[in-house]
PDB file of C-alpha atoms in Angstrom:
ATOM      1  CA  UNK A 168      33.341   5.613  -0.029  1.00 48.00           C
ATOM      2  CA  UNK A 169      29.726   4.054  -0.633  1.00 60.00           C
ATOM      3  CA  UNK A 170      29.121   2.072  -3.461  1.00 79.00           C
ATOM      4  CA  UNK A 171      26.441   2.529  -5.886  1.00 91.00           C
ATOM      5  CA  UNK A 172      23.027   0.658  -5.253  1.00 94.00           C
ATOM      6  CA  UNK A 173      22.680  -2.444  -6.870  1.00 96.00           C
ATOM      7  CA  UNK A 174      19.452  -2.589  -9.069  1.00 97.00           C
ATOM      8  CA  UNK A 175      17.623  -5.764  -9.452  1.00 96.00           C
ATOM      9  CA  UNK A 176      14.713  -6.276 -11.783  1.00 95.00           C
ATOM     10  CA  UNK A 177      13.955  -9.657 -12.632  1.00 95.00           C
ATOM     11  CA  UNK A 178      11.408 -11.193 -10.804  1.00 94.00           C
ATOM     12  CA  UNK A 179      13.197 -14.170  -9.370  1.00 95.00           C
ATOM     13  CA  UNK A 180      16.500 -12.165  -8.272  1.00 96.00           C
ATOM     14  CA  UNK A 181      13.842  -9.797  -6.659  1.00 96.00           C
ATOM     15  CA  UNK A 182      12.225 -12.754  -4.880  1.00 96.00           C
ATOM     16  CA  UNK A 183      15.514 -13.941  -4.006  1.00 97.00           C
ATOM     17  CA  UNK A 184      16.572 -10.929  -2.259  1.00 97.00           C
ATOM     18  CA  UNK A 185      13.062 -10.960  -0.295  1.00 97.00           C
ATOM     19  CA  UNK A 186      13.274 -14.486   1.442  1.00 96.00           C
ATOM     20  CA  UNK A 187      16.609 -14.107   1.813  1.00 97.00           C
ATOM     21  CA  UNK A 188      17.129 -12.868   5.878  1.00 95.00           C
ATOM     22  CA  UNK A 189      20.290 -11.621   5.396  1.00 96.00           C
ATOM     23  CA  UNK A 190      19.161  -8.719   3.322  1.00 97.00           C
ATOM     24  CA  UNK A 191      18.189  -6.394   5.534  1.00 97.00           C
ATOM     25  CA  UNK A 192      15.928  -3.256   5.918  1.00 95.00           C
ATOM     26  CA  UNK A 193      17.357   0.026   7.165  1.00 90.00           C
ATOM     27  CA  UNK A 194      17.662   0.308  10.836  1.00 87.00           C
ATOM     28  CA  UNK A 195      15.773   3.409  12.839  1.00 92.00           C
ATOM     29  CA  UNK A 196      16.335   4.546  16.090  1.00 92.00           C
ATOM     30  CA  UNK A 197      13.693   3.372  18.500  1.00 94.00           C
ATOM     31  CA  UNK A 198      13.239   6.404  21.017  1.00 95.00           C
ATOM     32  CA  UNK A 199      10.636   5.974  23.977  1.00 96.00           C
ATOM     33  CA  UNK A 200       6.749   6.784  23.717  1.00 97.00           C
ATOM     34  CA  UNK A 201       5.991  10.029  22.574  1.00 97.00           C
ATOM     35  CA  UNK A 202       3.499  10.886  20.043  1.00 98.00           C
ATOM     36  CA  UNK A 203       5.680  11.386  17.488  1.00 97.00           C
ATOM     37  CA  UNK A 204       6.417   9.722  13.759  1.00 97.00           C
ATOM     38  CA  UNK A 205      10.128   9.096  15.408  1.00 96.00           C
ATOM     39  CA  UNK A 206       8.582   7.110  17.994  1.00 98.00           C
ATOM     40  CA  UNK A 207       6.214   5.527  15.487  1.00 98.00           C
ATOM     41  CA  UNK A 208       8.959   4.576  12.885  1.00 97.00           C
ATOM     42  CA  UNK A 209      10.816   2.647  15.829  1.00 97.00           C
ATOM     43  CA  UNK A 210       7.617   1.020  16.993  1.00 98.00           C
ATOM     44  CA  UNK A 211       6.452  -0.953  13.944  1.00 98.00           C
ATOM     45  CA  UNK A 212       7.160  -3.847  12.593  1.00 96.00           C
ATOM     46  CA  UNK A 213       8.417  -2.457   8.737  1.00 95.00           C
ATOM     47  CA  UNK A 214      11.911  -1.142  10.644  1.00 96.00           C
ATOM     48  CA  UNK A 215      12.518  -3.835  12.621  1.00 96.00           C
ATOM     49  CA  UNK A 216      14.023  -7.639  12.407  1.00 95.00           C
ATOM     50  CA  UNK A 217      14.749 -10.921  13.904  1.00 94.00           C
ATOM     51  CA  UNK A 218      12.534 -11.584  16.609  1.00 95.00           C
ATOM     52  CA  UNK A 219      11.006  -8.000  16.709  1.00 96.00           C
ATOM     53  CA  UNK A 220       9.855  -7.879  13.667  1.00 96.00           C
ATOM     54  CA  UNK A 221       8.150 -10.964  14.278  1.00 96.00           C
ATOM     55  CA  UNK A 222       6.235 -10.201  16.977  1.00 97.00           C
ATOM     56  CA  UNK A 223       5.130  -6.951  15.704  1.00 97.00           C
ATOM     57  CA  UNK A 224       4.348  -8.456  12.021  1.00 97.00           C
ATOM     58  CA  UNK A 225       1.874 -10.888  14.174  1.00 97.00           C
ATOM     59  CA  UNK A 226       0.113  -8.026  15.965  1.00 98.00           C
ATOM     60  CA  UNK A 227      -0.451  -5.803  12.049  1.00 98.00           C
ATOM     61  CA  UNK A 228      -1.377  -9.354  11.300  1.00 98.00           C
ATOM     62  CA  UNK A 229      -4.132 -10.075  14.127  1.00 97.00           C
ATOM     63  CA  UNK A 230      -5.416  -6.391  13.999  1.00 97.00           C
ATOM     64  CA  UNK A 231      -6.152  -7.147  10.399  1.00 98.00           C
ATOM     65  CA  UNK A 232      -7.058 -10.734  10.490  1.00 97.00           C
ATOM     66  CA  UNK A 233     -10.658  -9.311  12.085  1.00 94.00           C
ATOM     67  CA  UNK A 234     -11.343  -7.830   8.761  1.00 98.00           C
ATOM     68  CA  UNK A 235     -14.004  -9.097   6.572  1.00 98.00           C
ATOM     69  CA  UNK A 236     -12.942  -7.751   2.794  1.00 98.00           C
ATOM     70  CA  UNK A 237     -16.087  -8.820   1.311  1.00 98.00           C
ATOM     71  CA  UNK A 238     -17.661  -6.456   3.960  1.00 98.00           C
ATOM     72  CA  UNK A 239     -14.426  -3.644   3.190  1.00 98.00           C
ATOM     73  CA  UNK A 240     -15.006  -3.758  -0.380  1.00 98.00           C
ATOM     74  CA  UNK A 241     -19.127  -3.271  -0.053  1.00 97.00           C
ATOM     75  CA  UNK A 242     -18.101  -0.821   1.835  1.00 97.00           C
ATOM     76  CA  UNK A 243     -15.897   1.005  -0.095  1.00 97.00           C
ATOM     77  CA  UNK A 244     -18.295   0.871  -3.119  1.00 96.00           C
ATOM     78  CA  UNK A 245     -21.036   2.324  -1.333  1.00 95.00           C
ATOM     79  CA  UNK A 246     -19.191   5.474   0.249  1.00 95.00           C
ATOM     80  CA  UNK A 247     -17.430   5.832  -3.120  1.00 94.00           C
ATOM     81  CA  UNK A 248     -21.056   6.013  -4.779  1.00 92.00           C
ATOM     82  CA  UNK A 249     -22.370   8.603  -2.496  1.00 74.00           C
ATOM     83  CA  UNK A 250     -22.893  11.620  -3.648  1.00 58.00           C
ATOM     84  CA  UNK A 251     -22.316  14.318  -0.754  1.00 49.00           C
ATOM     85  CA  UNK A 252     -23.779  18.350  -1.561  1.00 48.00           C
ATOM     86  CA  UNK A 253     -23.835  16.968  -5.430  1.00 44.00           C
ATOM     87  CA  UNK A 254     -20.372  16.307  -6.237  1.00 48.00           C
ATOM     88  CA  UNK A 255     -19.253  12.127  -6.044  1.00 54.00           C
ATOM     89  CA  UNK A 256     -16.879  11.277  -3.004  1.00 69.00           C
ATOM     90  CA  UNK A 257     -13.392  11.601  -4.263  1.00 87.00           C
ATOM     91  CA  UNK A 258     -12.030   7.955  -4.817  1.00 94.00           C
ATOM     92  CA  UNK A 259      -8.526   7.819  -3.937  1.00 95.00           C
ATOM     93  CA  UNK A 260      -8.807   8.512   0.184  1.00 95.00           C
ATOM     94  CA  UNK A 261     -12.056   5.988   0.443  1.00 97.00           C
ATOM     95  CA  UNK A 262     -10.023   2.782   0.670  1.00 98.00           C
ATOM     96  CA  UNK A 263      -8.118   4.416   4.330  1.00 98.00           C
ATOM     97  CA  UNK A 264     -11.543   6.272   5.312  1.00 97.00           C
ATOM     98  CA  UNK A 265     -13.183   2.387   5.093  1.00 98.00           C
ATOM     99  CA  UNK A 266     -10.032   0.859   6.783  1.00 98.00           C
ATOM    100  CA  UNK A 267      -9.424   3.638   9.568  1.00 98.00           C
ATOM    101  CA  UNK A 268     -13.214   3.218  10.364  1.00 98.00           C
ATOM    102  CA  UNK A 269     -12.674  -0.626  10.506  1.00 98.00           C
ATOM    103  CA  UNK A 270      -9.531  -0.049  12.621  1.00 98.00           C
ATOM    104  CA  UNK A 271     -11.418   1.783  15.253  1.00 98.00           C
ATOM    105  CA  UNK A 272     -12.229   5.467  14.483  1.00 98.00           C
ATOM    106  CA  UNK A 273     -15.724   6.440  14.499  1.00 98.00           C
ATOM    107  CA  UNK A 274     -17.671   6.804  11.059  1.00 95.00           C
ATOM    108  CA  UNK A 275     -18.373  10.439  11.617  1.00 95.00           C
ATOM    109  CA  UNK A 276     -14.269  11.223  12.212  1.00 97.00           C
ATOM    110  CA  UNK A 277     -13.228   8.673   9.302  1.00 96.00           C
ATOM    111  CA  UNK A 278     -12.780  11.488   6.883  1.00 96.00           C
ATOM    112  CA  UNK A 279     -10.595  13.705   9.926  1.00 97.00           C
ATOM    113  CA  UNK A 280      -8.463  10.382   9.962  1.00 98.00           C
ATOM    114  CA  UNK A 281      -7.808  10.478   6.243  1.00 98.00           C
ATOM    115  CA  UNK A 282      -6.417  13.689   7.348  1.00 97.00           C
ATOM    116  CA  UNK A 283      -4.548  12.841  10.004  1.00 98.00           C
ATOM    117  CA  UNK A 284      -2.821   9.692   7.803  1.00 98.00           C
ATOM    118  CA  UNK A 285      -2.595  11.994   4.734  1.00 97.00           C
ATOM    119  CA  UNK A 286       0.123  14.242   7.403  1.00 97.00           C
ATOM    120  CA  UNK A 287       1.456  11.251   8.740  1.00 97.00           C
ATOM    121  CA  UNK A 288       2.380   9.183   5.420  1.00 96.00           C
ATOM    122  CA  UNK A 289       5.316  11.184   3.996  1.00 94.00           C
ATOM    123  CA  UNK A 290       7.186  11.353   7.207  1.00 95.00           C
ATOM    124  CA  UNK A 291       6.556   7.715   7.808  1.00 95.00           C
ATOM    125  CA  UNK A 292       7.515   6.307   4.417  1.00 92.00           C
ATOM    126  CA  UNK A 293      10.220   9.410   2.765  1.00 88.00           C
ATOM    127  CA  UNK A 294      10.872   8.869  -0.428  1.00 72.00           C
ATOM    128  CA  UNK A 295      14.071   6.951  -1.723  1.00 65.00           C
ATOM    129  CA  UNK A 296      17.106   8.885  -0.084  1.00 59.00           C
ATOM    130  CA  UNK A 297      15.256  11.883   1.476  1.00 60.00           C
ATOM    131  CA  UNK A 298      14.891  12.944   4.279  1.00 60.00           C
ATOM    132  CA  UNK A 299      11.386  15.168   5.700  1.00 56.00           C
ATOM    133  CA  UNK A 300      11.776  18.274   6.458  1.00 64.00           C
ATOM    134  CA  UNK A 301      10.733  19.995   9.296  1.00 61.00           C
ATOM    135  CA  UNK A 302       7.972  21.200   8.069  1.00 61.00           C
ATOM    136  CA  UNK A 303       7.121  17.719   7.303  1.00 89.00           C
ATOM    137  CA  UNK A 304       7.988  16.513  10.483  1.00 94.00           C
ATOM    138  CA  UNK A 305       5.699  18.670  12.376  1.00 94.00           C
ATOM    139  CA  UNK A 306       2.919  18.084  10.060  1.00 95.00           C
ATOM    140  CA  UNK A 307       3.158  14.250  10.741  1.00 96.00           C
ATOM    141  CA  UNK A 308       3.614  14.947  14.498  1.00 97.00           C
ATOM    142  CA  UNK A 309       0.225  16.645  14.760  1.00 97.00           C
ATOM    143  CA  UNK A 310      -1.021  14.283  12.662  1.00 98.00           C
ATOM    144  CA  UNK A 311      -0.315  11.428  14.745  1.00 98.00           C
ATOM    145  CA  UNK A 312      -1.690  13.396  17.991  1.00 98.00           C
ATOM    146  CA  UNK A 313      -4.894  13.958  15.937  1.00 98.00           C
ATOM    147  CA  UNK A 314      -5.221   9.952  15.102  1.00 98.00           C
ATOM    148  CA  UNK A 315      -4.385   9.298  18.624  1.00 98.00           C
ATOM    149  CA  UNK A 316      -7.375  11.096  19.668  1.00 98.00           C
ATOM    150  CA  UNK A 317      -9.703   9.792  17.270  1.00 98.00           C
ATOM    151  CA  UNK A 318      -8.638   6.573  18.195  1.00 98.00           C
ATOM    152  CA  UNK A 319      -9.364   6.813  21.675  1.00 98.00           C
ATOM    153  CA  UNK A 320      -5.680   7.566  22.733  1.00 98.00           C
ATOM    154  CA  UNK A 321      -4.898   3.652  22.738  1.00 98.00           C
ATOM    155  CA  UNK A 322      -2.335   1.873  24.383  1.00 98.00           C
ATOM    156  CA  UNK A 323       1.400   3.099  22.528  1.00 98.00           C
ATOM    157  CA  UNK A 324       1.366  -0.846  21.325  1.00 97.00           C
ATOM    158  CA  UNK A 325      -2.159  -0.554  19.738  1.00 98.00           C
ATOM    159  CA  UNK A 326      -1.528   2.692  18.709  1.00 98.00           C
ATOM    160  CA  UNK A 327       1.651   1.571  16.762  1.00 98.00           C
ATOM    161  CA  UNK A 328      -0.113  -1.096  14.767  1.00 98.00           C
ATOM    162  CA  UNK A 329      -3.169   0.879  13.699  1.00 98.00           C
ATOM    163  CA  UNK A 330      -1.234   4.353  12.692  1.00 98.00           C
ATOM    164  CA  UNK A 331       1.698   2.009  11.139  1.00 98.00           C
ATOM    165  CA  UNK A 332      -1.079   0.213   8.717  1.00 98.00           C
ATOM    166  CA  UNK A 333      -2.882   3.311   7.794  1.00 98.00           C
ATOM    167  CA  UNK A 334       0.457   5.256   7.201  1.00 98.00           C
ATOM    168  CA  UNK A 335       1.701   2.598   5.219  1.00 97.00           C
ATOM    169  CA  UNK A 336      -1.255   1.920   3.450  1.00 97.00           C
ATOM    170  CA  UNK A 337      -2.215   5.645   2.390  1.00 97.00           C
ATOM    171  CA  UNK A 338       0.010   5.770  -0.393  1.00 96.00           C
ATOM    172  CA  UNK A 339       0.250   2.974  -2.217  1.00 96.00           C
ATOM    173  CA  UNK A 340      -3.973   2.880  -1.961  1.00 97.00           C
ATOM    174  CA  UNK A 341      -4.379   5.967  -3.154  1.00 97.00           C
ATOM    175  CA  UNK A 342      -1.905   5.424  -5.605  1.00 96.00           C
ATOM    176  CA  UNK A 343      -3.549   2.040  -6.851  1.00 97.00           C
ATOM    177  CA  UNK A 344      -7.005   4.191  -6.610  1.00 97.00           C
ATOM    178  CA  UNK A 345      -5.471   6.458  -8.476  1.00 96.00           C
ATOM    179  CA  UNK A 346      -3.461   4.136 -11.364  1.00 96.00           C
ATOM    180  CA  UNK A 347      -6.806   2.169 -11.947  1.00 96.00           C
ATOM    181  CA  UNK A 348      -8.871   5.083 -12.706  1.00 95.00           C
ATOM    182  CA  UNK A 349      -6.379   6.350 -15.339  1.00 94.00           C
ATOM    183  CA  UNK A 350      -6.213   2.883 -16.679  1.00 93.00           C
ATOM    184  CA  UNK A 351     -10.146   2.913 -17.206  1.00 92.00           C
ATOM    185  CA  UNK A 352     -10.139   6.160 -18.591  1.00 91.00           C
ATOM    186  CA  UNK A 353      -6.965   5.402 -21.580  1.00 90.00           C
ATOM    187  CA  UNK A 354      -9.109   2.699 -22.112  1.00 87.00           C
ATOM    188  CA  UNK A 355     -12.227   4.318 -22.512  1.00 83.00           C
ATOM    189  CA  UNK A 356     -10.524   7.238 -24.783  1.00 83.00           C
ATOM    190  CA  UNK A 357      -8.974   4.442 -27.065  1.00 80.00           C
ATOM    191  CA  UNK A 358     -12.029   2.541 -27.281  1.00 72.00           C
ATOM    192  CA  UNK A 359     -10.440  -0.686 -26.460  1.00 51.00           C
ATOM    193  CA  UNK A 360     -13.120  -3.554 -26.780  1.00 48.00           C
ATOM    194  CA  UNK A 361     -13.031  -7.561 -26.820  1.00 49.00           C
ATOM    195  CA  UNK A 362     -10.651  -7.814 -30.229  1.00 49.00           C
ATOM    196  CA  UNK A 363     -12.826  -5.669 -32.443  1.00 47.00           C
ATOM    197  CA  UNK A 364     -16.666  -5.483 -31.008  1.00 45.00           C
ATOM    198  CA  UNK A 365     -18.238  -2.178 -30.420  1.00 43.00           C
ATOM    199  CA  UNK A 366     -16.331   0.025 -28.098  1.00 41.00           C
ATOM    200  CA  UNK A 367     -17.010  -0.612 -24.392  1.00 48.00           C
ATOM    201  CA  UNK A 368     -17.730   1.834 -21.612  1.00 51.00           C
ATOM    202  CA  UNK A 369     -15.546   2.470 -18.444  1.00 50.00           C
ATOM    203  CA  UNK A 370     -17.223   0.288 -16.328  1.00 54.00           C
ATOM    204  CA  UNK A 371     -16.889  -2.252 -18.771  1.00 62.00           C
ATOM    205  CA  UNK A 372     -13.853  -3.942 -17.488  1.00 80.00           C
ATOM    206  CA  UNK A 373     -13.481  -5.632 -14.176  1.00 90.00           C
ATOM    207  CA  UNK A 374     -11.864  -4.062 -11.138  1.00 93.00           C
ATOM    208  CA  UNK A 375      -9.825  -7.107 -11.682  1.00 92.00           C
ATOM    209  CA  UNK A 376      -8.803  -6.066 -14.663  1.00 93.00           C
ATOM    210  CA  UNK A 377      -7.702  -2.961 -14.033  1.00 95.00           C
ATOM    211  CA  UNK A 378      -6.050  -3.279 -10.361  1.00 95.00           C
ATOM    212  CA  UNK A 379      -3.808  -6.254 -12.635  1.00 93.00           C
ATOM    213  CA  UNK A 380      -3.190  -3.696 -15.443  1.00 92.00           C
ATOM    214  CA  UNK A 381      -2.295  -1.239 -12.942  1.00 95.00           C
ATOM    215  CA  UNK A 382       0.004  -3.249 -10.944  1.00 95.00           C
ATOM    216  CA  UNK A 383       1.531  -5.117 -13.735  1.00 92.00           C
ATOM    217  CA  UNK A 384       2.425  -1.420 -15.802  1.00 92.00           C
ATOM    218  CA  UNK A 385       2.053   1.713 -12.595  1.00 93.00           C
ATOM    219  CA  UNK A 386       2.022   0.051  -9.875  1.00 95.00           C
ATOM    220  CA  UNK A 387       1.693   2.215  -6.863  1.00 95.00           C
ATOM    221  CA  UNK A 388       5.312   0.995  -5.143  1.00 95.00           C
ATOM    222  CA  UNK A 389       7.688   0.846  -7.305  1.00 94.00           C
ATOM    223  CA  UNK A 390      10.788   0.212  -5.664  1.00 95.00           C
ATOM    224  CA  UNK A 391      11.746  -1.888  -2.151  1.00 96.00           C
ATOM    225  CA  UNK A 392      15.101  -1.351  -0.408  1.00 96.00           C
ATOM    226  CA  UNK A 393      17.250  -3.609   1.558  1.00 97.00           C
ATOM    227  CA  UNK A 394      21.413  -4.017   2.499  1.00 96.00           C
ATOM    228  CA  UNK A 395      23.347  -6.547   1.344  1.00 97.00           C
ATOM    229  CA  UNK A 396      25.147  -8.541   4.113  1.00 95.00           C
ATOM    230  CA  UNK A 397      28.620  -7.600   4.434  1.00 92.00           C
ATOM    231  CA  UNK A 398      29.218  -4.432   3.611  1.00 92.00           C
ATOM    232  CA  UNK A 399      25.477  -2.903   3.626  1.00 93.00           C
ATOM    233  CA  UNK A 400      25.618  -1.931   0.074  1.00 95.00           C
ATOM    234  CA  UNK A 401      21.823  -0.749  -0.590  1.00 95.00           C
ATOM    235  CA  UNK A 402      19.942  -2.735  -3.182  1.00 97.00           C
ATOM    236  CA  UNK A 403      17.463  -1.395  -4.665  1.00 97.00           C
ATOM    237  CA  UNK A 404      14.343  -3.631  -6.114  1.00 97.00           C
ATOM    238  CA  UNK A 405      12.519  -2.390  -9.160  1.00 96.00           C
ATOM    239  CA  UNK A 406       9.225  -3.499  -8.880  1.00 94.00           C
ATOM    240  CA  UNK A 407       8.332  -2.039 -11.536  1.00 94.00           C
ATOM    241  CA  UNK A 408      10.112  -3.422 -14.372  1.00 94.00           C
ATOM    242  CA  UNK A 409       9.850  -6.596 -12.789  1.00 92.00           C
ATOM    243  CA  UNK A 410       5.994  -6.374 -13.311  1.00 87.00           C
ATOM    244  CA  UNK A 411       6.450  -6.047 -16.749  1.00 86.00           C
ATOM    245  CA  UNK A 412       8.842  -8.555 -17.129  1.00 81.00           C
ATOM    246  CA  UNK A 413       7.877 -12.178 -19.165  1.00 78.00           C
ATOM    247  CA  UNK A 414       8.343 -13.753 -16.186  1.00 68.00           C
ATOM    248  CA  UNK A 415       5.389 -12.343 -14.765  1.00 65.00           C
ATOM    249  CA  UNK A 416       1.949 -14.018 -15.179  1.00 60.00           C
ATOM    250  CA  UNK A 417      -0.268 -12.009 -17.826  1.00 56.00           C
ATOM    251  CA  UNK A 418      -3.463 -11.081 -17.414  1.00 49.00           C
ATOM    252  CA  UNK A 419      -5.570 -13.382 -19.994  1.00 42.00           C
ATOM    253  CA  UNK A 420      -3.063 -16.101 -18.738  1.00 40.00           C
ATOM    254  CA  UNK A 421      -4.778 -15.436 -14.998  1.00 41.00           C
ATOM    255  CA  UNK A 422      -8.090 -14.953 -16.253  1.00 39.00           C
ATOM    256  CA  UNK A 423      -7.927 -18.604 -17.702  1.00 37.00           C
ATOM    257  CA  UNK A 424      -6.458 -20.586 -14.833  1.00 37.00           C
ATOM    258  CA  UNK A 425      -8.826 -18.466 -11.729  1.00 43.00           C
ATOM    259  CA  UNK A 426      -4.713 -17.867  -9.905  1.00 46.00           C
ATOM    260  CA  UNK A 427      -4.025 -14.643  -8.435  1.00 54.00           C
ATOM    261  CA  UNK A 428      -0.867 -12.741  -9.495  1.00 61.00           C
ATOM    262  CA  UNK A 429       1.579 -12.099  -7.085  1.00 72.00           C
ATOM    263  CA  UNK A 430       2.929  -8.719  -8.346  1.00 87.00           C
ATOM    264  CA  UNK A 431       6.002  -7.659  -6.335  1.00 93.00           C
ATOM    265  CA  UNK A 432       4.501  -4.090  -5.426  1.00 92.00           C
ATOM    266  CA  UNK A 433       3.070  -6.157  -2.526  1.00 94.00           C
ATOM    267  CA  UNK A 434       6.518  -7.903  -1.561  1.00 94.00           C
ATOM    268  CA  UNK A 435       7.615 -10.956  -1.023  1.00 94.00           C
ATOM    269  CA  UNK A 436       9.309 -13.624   1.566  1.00 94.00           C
ATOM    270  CA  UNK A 437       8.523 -12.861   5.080  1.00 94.00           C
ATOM    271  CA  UNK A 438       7.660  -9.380   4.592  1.00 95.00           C
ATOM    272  CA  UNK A 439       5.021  -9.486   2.229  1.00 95.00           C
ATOM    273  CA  UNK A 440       2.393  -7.057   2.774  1.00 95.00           C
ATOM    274  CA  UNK A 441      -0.035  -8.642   5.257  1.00 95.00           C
ATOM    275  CA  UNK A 442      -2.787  -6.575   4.277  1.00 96.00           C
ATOM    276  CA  UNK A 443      -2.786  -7.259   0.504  1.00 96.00           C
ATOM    277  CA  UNK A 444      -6.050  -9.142   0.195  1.00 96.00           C
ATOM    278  CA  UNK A 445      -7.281  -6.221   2.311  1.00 98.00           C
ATOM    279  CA  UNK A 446      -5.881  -3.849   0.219  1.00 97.00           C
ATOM    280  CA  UNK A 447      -7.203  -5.326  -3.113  1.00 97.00           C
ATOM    281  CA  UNK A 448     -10.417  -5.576  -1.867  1.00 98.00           C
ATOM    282  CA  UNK A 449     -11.046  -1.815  -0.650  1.00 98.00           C
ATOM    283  CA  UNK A 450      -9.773  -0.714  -3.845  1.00 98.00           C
ATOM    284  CA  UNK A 451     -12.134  -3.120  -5.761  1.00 97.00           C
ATOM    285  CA  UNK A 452     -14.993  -1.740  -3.864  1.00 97.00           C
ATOM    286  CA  UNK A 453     -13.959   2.066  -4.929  1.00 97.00           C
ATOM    287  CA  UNK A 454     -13.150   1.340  -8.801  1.00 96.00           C
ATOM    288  CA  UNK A 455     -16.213  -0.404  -9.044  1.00 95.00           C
ATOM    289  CA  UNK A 456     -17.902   3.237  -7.773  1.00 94.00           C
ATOM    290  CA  UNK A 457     -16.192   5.169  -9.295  1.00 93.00           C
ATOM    291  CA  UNK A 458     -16.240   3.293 -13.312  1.00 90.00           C
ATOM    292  CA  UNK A 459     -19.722   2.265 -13.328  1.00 84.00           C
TER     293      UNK A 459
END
């Protein structure tokens, strides 16, 4: 009989969980090279531990370590103010487009390599307890085939860490996109201003602002997974609450001091998102675009 997941929420039972090595993520079979999101899945660093996991965090990590967010989030900004046939870029896929261009597809086949990742992310990252479908499955195969190819058909172990960081990162970037725009846009309808001044436009708040609002109240992951030693009962992490919880740093709080909040959408431990300064930066660039 399996047990019912085990829900943690407060930040520092969260954090807890995450440096702790014992609580581990769910294994996936590791098949041999084929172009495939099977083969994928077992050739990244996310499904993997010990010494594997490692080794394949430090080659996400080098790949990205190249990166120059200043120059992402510039970037980002300026293909997110384009206008292309007179209608604005769409937002939410510009933060991949900039990093899959960065990553080694050609500027002219960034936006096919949104399209590629778009196919590949479900398949890659299923939601809590599913399972893709076929349909899915085939999707995210072609997908991958298609990425391959605008890559340059790379080595498998190059190809691993570039489709594994855009796969991983199309959701919760969009979804940050995504989050911060609706936060500028409740604020805008409410006409929220500095404690009772005249009402302030859209582009009136900070990217900061917003990417903090966002990932303190929607962030864009909102739940990690791991087992619990012993008998692998799955625990489940709720970001989200935990974001909201007193605990966590508040925004005028940050403003004051100059820190940067650690908000658990990002992880924690030795499996914190290596891309996160990366991450903030490309979606900086876009909301910036897209509110001014």
């Amino acid at each position: 009989m399996t047990s019912d997941p085990l829900v943690l929420s407060r930040p520092a039972e969260i954090r807890a969980v995450l440096a702790d090595p014992r609580f581990t993520v769910e294994p996936v079979p590791r098949p041999p090279f084929a172009l495939t999101v099977a083969w994928l899945r077992g050739a990244v660093g996310r499904f993997a531990e010990g010494a594997l996991h490692a080794e394949r965090r430090a080659a996400g990590e080098a790949a990205l370590a190249g990166l120059d967010p200043d120059a992402l989030r510039a970037e980002a900004f300026r293909l997110a103010s384009r206008d292309t046939g007179g209608h604005p870029c769409p937002p939410e896929p510009v933060p991949v487009l900039v990093l899959a261009v960065a990553l080694g597809v050609r500027a002219g086949d960034g936006p096919e390599a949104v399209e590629a990742v778009a196919a590949i992310a479900p398949a890659y990252l299923p939601g809590p307890g599913a399972g893709p479908d076929e349909t899915d499955v085939a999707a995210a195969d072609a997908g991958l085939v298609r990425l391959s190819r605008l890559l340059g058909d790379p080595a498998p172990e190059r190809l691993a860490v570039v489709a594994g960081l855009l796969a991983q990162a199309y959701g919760p970037m969009t979804g940050l996109v995504r989050g911060a725009l609706a936060a500028a846009r409740a604020r805008f309808a409410a006409g929220a201003g500095d404690g009772g001044g005249e009402p302030r436009t859209a582009g009136a708040w900070t990217a900061r602002e917003l990417l903090d609002e966002t990932l303190r109240h929607d962030p864009p992951v909102r739940t990690l997974r791991r087992r619990a030693p012993g008998d692998g009962r799955t625990v489940v992490l709720d970001v989200a609450a935990a974001g909201r919880d007193p605990e966590t740093p508040r925004g005028p709080d940050l403003a004051r001091t100059g820190d940067e909040p650690e908000f658990l959408t990002f992880g924690a431990g030795p499996r914190a998102c290596p891309g996160r300064q990366v991450a903030l930066a490309l979606a900086a660039g876009t909301i910036e675009a897209a509110t001014r």
